XYZ file of C-alpha atoms in Angstrom:
614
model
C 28.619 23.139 -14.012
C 28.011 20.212 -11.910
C 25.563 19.346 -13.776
C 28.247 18.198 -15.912
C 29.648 15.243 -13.827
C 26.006 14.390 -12.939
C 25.796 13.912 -17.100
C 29.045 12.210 -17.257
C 28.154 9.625 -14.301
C 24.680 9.227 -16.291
C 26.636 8.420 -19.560
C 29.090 6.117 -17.652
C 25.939 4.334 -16.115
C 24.552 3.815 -19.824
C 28.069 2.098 -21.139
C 28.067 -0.186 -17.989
C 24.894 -1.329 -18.193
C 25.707 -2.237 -21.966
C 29.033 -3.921 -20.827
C 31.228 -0.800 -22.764
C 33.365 -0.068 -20.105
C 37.048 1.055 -20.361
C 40.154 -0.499 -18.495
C 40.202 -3.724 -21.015
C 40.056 -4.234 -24.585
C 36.227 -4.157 -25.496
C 35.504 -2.955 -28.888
C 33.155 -0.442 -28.188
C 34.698 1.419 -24.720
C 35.877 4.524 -26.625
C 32.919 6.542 -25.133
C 33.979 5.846 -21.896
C 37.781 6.100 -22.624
C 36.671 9.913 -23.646
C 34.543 10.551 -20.928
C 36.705 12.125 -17.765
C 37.141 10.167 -14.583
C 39.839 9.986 -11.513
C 41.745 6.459 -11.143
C 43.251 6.460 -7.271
C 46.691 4.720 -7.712
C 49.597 4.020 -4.515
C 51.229 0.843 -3.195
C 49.700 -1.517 -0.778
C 49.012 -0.213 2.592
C 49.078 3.441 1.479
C 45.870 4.136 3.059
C 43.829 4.072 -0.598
C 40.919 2.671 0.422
C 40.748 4.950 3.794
C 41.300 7.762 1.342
C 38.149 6.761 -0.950
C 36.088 6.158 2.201
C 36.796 9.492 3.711
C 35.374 10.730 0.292
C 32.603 9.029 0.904
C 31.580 9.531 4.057
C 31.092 5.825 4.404
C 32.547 2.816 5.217
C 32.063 0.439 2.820
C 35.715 -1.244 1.342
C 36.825 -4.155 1.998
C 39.613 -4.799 4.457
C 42.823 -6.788 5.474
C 46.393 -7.643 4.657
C 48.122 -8.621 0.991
C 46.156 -7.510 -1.751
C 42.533 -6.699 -1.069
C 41.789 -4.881 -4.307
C 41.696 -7.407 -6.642
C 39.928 -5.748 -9.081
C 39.250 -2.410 -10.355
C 36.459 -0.680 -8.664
C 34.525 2.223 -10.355
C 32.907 4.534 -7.702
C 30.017 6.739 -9.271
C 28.900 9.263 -6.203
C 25.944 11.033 -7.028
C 25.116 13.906 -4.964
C 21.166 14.012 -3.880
C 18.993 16.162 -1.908
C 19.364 17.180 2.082
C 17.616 14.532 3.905
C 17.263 11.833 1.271
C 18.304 8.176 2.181
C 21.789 7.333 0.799
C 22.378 3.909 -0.697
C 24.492 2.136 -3.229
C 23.530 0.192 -6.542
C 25.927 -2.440 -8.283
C 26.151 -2.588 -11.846
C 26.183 -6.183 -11.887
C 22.901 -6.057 -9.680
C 20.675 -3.246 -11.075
C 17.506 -2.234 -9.645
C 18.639 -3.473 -5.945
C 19.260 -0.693 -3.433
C 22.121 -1.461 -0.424
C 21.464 0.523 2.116
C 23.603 -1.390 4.664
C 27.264 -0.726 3.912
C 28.350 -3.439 5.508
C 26.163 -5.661 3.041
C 27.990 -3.348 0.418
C 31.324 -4.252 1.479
C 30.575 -8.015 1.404
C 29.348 -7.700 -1.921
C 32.511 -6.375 -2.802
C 34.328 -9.769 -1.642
C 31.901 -11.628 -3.335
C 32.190 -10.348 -6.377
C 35.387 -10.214 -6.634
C 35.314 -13.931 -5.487
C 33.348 -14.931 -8.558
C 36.386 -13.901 -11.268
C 38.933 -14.438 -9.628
C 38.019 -17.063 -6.539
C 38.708 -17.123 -3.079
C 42.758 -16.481 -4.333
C 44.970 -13.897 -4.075
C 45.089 -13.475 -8.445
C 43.553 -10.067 -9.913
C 41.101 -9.329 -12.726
C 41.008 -6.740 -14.855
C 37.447 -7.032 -15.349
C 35.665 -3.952 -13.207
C 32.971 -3.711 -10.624
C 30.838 -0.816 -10.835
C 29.233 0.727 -7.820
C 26.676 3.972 -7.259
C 26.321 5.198 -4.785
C 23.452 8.024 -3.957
C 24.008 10.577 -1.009
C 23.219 14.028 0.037
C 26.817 13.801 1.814
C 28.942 13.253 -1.290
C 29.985 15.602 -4.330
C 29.355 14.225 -8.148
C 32.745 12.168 -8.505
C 33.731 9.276 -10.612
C 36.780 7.660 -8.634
C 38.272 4.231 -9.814
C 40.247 2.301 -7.211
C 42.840 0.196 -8.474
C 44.691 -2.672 -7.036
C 47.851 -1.508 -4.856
C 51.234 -1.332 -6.682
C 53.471 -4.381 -5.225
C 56.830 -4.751 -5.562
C 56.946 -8.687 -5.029
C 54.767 -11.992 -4.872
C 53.563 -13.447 -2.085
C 52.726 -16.742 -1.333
C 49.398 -17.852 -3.538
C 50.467 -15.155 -6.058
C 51.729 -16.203 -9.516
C 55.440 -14.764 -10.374
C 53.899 -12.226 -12.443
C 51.374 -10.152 -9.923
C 53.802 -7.473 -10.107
C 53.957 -6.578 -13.717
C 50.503 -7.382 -14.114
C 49.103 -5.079 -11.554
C 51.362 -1.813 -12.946
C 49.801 -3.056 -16.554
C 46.635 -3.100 -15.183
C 46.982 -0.188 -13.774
C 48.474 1.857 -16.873
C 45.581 0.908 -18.591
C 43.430 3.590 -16.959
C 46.044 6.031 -16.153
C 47.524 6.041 -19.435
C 44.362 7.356 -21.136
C 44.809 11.288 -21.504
C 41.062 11.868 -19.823
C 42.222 10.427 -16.759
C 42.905 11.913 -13.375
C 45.268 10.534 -11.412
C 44.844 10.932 -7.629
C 48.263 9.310 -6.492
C 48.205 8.005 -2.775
C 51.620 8.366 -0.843
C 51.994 7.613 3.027
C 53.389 10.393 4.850
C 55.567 8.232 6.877
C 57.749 6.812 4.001
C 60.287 8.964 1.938
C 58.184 10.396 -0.704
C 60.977 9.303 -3.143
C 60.683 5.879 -2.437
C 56.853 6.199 -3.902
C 55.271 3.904 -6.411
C 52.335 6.113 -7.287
C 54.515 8.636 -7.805
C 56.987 7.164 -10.048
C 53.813 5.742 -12.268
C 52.089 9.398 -12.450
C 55.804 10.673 -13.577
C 56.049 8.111 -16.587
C 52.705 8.874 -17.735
C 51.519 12.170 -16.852
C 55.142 13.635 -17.020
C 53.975 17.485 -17.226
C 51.808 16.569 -13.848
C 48.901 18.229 -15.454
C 46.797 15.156 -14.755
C 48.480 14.649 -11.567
C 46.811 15.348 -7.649
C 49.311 14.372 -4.782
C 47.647 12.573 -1.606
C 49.471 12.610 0.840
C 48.401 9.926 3.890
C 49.129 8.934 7.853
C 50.055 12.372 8.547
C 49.442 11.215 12.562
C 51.367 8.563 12.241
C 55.100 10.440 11.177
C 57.818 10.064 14.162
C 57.468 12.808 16.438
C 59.553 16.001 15.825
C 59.146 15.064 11.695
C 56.681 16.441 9.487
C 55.671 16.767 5.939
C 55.678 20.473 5.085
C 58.452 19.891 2.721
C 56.278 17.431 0.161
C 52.875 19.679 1.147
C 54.104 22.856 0.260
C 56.274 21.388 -3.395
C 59.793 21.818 -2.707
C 60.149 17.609 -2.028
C 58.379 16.672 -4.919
C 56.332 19.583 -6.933
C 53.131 19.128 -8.894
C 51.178 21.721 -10.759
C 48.381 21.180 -8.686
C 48.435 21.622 -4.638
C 49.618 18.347 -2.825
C 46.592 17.364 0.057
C 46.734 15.926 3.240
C 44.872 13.576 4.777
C 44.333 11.829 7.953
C 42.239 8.878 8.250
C 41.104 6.627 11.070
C 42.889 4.888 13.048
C 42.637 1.081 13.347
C 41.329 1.437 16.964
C 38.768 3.835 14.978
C 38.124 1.262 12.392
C 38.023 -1.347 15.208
C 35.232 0.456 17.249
C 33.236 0.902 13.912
C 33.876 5.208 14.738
C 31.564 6.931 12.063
C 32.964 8.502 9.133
C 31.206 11.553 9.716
C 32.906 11.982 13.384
C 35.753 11.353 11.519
C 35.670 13.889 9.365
C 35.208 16.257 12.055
C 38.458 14.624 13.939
C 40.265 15.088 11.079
C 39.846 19.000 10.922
C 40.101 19.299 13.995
C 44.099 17.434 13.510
C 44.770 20.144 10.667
C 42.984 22.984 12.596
C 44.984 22.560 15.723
C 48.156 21.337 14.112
C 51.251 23.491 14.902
C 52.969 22.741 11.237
C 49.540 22.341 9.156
C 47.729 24.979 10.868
C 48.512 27.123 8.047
C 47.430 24.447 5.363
C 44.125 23.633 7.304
C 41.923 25.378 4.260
C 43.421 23.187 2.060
C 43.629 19.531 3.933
C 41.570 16.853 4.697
C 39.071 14.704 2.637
C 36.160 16.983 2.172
C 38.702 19.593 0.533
C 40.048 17.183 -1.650
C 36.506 15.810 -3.341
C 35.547 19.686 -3.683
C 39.137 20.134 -5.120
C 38.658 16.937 -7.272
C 35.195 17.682 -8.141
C 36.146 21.358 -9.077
C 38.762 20.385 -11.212
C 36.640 17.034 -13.103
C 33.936 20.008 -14.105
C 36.891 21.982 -15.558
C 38.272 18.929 -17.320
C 34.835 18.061 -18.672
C 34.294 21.043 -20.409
C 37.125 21.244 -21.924
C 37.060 18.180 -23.651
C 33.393 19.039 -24.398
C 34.116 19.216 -28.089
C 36.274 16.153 -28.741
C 33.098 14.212 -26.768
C 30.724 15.635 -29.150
C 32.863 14.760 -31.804
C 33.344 11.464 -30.883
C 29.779 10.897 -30.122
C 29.245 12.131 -33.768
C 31.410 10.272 -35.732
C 30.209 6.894 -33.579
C 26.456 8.149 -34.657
C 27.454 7.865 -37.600
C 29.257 4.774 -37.878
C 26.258 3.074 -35.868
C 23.657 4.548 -38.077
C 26.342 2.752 -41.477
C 26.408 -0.658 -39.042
C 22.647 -0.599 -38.523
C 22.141 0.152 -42.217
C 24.477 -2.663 -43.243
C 22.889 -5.305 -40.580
C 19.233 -4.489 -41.618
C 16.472 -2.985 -39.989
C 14.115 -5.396 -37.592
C 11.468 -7.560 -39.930
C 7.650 -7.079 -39.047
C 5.483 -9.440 -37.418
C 2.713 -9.515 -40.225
C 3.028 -12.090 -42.904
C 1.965 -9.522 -45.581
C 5.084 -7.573 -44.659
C 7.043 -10.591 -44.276
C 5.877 -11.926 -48.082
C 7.126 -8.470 -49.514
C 10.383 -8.502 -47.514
C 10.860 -12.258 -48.961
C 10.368 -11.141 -52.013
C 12.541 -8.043 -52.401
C 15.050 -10.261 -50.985
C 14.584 -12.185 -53.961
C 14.476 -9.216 -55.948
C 18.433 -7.960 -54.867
C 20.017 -11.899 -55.493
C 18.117 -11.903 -58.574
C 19.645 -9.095 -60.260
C 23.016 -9.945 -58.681
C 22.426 -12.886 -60.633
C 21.569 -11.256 -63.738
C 24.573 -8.788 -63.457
C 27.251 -11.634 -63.635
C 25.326 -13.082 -66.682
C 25.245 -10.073 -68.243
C 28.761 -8.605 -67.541
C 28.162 -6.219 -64.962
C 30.065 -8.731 -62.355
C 32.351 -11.365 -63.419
C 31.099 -14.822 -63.722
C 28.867 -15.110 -67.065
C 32.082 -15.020 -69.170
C 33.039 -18.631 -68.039
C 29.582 -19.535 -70.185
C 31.302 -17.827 -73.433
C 34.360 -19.926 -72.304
C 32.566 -23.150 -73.275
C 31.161 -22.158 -76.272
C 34.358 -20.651 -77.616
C 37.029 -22.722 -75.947
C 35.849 -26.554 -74.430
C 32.740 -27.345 -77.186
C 35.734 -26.731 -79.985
C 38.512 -28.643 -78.288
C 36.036 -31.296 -77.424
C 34.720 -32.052 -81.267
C 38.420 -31.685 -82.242
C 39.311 -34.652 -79.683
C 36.639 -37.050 -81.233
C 37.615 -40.328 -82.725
C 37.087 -39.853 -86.667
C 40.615 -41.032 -87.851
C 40.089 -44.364 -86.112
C 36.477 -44.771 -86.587
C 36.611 -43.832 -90.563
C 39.876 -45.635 -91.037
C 40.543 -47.918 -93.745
C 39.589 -51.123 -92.116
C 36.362 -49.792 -90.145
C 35.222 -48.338 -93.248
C 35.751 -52.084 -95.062
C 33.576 -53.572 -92.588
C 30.867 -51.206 -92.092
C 30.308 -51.493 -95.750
C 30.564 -54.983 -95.753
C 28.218 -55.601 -93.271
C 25.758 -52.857 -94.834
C 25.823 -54.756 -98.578
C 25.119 -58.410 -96.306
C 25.386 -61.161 -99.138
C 24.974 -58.575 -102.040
C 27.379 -56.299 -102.670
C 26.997 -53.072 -103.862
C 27.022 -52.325 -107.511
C 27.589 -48.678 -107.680
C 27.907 -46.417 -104.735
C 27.362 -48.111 -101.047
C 24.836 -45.920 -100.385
C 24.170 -48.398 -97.058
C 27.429 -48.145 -95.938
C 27.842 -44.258 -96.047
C 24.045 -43.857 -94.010
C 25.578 -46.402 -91.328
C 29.504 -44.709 -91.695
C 27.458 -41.037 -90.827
C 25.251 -42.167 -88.515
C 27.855 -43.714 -86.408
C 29.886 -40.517 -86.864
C 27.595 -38.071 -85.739
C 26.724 -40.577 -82.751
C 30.060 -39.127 -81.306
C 28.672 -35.858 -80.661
C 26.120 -36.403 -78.533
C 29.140 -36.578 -75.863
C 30.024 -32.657 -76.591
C 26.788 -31.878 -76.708
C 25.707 -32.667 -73.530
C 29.088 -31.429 -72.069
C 28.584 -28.299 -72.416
C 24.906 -28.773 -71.336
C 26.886 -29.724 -68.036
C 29.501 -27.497 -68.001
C 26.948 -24.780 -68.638
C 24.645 -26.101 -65.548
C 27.896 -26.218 -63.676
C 28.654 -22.085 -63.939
C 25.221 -21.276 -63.268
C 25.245 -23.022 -59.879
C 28.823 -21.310 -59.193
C 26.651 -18.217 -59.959
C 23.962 -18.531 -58.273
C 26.232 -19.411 -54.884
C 28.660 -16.633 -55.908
C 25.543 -14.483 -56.146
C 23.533 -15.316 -52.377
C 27.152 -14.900 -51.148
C 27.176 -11.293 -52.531
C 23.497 -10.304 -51.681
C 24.479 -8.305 -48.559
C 20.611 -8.395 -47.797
C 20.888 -11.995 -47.538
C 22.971 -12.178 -45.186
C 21.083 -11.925 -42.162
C 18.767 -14.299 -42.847
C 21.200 -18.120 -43.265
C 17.085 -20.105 -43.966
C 16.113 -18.251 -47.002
C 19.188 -18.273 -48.280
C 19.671 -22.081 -48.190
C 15.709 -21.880 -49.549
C 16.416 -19.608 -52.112
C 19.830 -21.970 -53.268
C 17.777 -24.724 -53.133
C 14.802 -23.526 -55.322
C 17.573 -22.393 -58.064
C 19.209 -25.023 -58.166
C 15.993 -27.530 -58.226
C 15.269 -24.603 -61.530
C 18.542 -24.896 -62.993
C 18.018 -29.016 -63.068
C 14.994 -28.553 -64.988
C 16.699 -26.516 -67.207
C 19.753 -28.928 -68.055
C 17.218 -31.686 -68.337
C 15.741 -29.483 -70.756
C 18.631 -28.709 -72.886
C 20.119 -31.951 -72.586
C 16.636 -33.071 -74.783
C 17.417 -30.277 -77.053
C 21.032 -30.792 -78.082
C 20.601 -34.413 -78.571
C 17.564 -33.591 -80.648
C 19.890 -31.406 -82.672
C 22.824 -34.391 -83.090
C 19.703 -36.778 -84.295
C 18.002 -34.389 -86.610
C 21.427 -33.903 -88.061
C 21.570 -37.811 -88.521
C 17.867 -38.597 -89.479
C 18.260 -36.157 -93.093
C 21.408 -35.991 -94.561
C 21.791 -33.499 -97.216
C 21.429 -34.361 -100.581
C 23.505 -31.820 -102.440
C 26.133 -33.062 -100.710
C 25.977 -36.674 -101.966
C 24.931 -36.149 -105.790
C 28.215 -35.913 -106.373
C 29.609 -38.549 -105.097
C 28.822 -41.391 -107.535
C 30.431 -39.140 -110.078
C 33.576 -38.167 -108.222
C 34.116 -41.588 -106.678
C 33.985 -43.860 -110.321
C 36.142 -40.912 -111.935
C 39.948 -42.281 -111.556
C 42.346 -39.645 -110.881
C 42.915 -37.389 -114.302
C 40.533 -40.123 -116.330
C 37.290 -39.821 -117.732
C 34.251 -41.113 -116.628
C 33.840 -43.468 -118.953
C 36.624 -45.594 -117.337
C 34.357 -45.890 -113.997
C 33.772 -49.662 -114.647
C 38.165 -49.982 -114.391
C 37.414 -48.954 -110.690
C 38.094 -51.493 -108.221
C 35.096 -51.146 -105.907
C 36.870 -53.348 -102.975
C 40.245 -52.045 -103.021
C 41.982 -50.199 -100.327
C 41.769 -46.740 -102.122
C 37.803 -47.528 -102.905
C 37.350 -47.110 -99.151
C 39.729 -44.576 -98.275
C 37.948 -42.174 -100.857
C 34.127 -43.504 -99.099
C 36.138 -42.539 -95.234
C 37.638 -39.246 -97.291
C 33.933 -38.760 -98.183
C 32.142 -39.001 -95.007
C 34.826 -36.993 -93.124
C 34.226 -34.272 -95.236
C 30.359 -34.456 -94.482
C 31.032 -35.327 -90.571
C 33.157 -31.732 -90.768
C 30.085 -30.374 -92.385
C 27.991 -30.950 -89.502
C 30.567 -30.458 -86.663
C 30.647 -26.547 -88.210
C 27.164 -26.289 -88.163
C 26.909 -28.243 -84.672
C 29.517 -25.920 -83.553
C 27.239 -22.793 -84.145
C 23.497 -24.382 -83.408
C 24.962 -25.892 -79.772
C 25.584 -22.859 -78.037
C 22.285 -21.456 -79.625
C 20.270 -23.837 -77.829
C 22.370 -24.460 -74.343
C 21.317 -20.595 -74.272
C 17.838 -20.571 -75.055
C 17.192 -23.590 -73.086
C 19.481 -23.069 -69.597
C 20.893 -19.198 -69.839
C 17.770 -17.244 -70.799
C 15.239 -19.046 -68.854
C 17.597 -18.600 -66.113
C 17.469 -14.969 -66.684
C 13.494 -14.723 -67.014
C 12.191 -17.451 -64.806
C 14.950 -19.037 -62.013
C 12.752 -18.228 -59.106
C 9.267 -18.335 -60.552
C 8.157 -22.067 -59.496
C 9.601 -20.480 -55.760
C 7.750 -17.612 -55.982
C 4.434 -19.360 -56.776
C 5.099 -21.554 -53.672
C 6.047 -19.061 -51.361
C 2.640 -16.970 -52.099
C 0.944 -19.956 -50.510
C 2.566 -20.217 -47.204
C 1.528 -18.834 -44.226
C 3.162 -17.006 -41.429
C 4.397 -19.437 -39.308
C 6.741 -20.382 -42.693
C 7.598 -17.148 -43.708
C 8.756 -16.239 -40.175
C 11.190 -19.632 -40.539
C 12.770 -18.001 -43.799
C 13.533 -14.865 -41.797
C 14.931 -16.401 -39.111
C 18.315 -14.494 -38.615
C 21.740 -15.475 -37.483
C 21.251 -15.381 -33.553
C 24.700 -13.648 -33.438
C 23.630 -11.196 -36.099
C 20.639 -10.242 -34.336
C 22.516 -9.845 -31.151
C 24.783 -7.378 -33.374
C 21.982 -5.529 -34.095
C 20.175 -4.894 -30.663
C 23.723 -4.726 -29.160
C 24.483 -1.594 -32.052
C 20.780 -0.064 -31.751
C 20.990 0.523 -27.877
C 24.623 1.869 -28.259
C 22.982 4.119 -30.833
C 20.521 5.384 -28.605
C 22.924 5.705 -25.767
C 25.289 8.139 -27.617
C 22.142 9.966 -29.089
C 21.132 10.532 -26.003
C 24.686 11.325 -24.872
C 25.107 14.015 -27.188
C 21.574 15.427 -26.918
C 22.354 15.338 -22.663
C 25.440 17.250 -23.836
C 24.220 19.673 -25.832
C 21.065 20.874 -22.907
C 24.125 21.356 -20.284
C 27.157 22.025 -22.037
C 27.382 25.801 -21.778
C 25.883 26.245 -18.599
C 27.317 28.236 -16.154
């Protein structure tokens, strides 16, 4: 089963090296949150960092008063061969091998110096350090900055809550091990890793007592009572340990003699004599170690299923984001054009109903063309008085002896003048959806979306088509409004003579008795030409939308983008490669998801090779 940690240490390698690392609140640290690990809490001075060095079998941790842990520090040990060299790697350094622990420890500093500076603040962002030795058992251990209970000078007002928060963020997580560091020669009730563990491992099945500076109790006093459970119990054995002294540390004693000094203490020790099997530091990383490869398995399955559903979800993201484009320009040209392909028959689905959109196009036709030739001018323009002096002016110095046939072609064609306005309204307001489409429609093109160039190109080149196409149906609507001007129809006006020299309930005989100059002579000519102008709005009102749609709507449907694509089959790769130039940050999405993606794949296929080994 060890080979178990070694795969968890390998996994937790992969997510730091890709920056997914739990302890904060990046977006993709679940992996790590559900991989098992042991976070080493206790106040300041509890001998933590003596503790994790013991473990070690090196010295290596930085040193001194206050608050020295600054940030949290996750320790990967990797156990190697007999005889093999032991160093360390960073995670922020990768590739360099420490093998001078004193360089390691300075490292340490420095790093920490870099977030926070040369202050006494705290980060919550994590240093990661490997480190390789045939004297160490497979162990992920995460030191965390000592519990306080008050600011010091240089400190802001809030260290102490914001070291405990830190703090709960790792032991908090229900795949966490807490290893909670309490000096021997303080009253184990007083304890602050204690009293954390309690609130959030309240069963103590997570919890492993530590239990420090046995030496260094006041003579005739020892700590059976909290080593053997009846002070405090835990479901797991409390350990003790005895680390060097400062004259040790002083005189640079090595770890390994220390080690040996310290079972010597327990073996020769009147009250732990008893407890020696199950004291010191090497117990404790066996006991550790034992217990992570029992914790590992059993969360086994909810890792694979995690690592499953995040497959999953990676594959759906990578699908979503688009696959990488190739490097040839025959490929690219193709890609281009498929591109094309999806916005064009987004396009077509809002003209044709299958998206919302082409309806605003029946909207003109049915509701502004109508209102618009019902707003035009024709009770002024054919009133009384303009119809007097268009007449006038049409008979010039003689007047007209029967019917002003002058003065009704001038009367019309002034009328019908005052469509041309509608007309080429709706030309515009026509032009205007299609636009709104055609943005509506890149916006909706999810294949688009990674590529911000060909989408302004492709905007660009329909709305350069869409000109030509109002341009065009601006030339056919006002053709209609002239044609409609140019041949009146004749039906209409053989009966006009007739009807307008009949006087009301008389006979036409008495047409000479009309009055051709009085007021109700031109009222009946306005009356007239009304009913003709009403003629041609109805049949305006039916042959406008006709051509608005043959001339803008269809050839928007058949031929937006062909001008584009005959241009873009002429440019080489150097261009094409411009119009699939991605969003930078979507492109970063995408390497960012594909190496997670081939982390967790390689996660679960680790998992499944070891998992039930035994």
């Amino acid at each position: 089963m060890e080979s178990l940690i070694g795969l968890v240490n390998r996994i937790q390698r992969a997510c730091t090296a890709l920056g997914d690392y739990g302890g904060g609140d990046n977006a993709f640290s679940s992996l790590w949150d559900a991989l098992p690990s042991v976070a080493v809490v206790g106040g300041q001075s509890s001998g933590k960092s003596s503790v994790l060095e013991s473990i070690v079998g090196r010295d290596f941790l930085p040193r001194g008063s206050g608050i020295v842990t600054r940030r949290p520090l996750v320790l990967q040990l990797h156990k190697t061969d007999d005889g093999q060299q032991e160093y360390a790697e960073f995670g922020h350094m990768p590739r360099r091998r420490f093998t001078d622990f004193g360089t390691v420890r300075n490292e340490i500093a420095d790093e920490t110096d870099r977030i926070t500076g040369k202050t006494k603040q705290i980060s919550p962002v994590p240093i990661h350090l490997s480190i390789y030795s045939p004297n160490v058992v497979n162990l992920t251990l995460i030191d965390l900055p000592g519990l306080t209970k008050v600011a010091v000078e240089g400190q802001s007002e809030t260290i102490v809550e914001d070291i405990e928060n830190m703090v709960r963020t790792y032991v908090g997580k229900p795949n966490c091990i807490i290893l909670a560091v309490s000096p021997a020669n303080q009253d184990i009730a007083t304890s602050d890793a204690i009293k954390l563990a309690r609130e959030v491992d309240p069963t103590g099945e997570r919890t492993f007592g530590v239990l420090t500076k046995l030496d260094l109790m006041d003579k005739g006093t020892n700590a059976l009572d909290v080593l053997e459970g009846r002070a405090y119990r835990l479901q797991h054995p409390w350990v003790g340990i005895v680390n060097r002294s400062q004259a040790d540390i002083n005189k640079n004693v090595d770890m390994i003699y220390a080690r040996r000094k310290e079972r010597e203490y327990f073996a020769t020790s009147p009250e732990y004599g008893h407890l020696a099997s199950k004291m010191g530091s090497e117990y404790l990383a066996k006991l550790l170690s034992k217990h992570l490869e029992q914790f590992i398995k059993a969360r086994i399955p909810s890792i694979t299923s995690l690592i499953n559903k995040s497959i999953d979800e990676l594959e759906s993201e990578l699908d979503h984001l688009g696959r990488p484009i190739a490097v040839d320009a025959g490929a690219q040209l193709y890609t281009i054009l498929e591109l094309c392909r999806a916005f064009d028959k987004i396009f077509k689905e809002h003209l044709d109903g299958g998206r919302p959109g082409g309806d605003r196009i029946y909207g003109v036709f049915d509701n502004q063309l109508p209102a618009a030739l019902r707003k035009l001018p024709f009770d002024r323009y054919l009133s009384v008085q303009n119809v007097r002096k268009v007449v006038s002016e049409a008979d010039g110095y003689q007047p007209h002896l029967i019917a002003p046939e002058q003065g009704y072609r001038r009367l019309i064609e002034g009328a019908l003048n005052y469509f041309r306005g509608p007309a080429e309204a709706s030309v515009d307001a026509v032009h205007f959806v299609l636009k709104e489409l055609v943005r509506k429609s890149i916006g909706e093109c999810q294949e688009l979306k990674r590529f911000p160039s060909l989408q302004s190109t492709i905007a660009a080149a329909s709305n350069e088509a869409l000109e030509k196409f109002r341009d065009e149906g601006r030339k056919t609507v006002v053709r209609l409004v002239d044609m409609e001007s140019s041949y009146l129809t004749v039906d209409f006006f053989r009966k006009l003579p007739q009807e307008m020299e009949t006087p009301k309930g008389g006979k036409p005989e008495a047409a000479a008795a009309v009055d051709r100059y009085g007021e109700a002579h031109f009222r009946r000519i306005g009356s007239n030409v009304s009913s003709y102008v009403n003629m041609v709005s109805d049949t305006l009102r039916n042959t406008l939308p006709k051509a608005v749609v043959y001339c803008q709507v269809k050839e928007a449907k058949q031929s937006l983008l062909n001008y584009f694509y005959t241009q873009i089959g002429k440019k080489e790769g150097k261009a094409l490669s411009e119009l699939l130039d991605e969003d930078p940050a979507l492109m970063e999405r995408r390497m960012q998801c594909a190496k997670r993606l081939e982390l967790y794949k390689k996660a679960r296929d680790e998992i499944d090779s070891v998992a039930w080994v035994r």
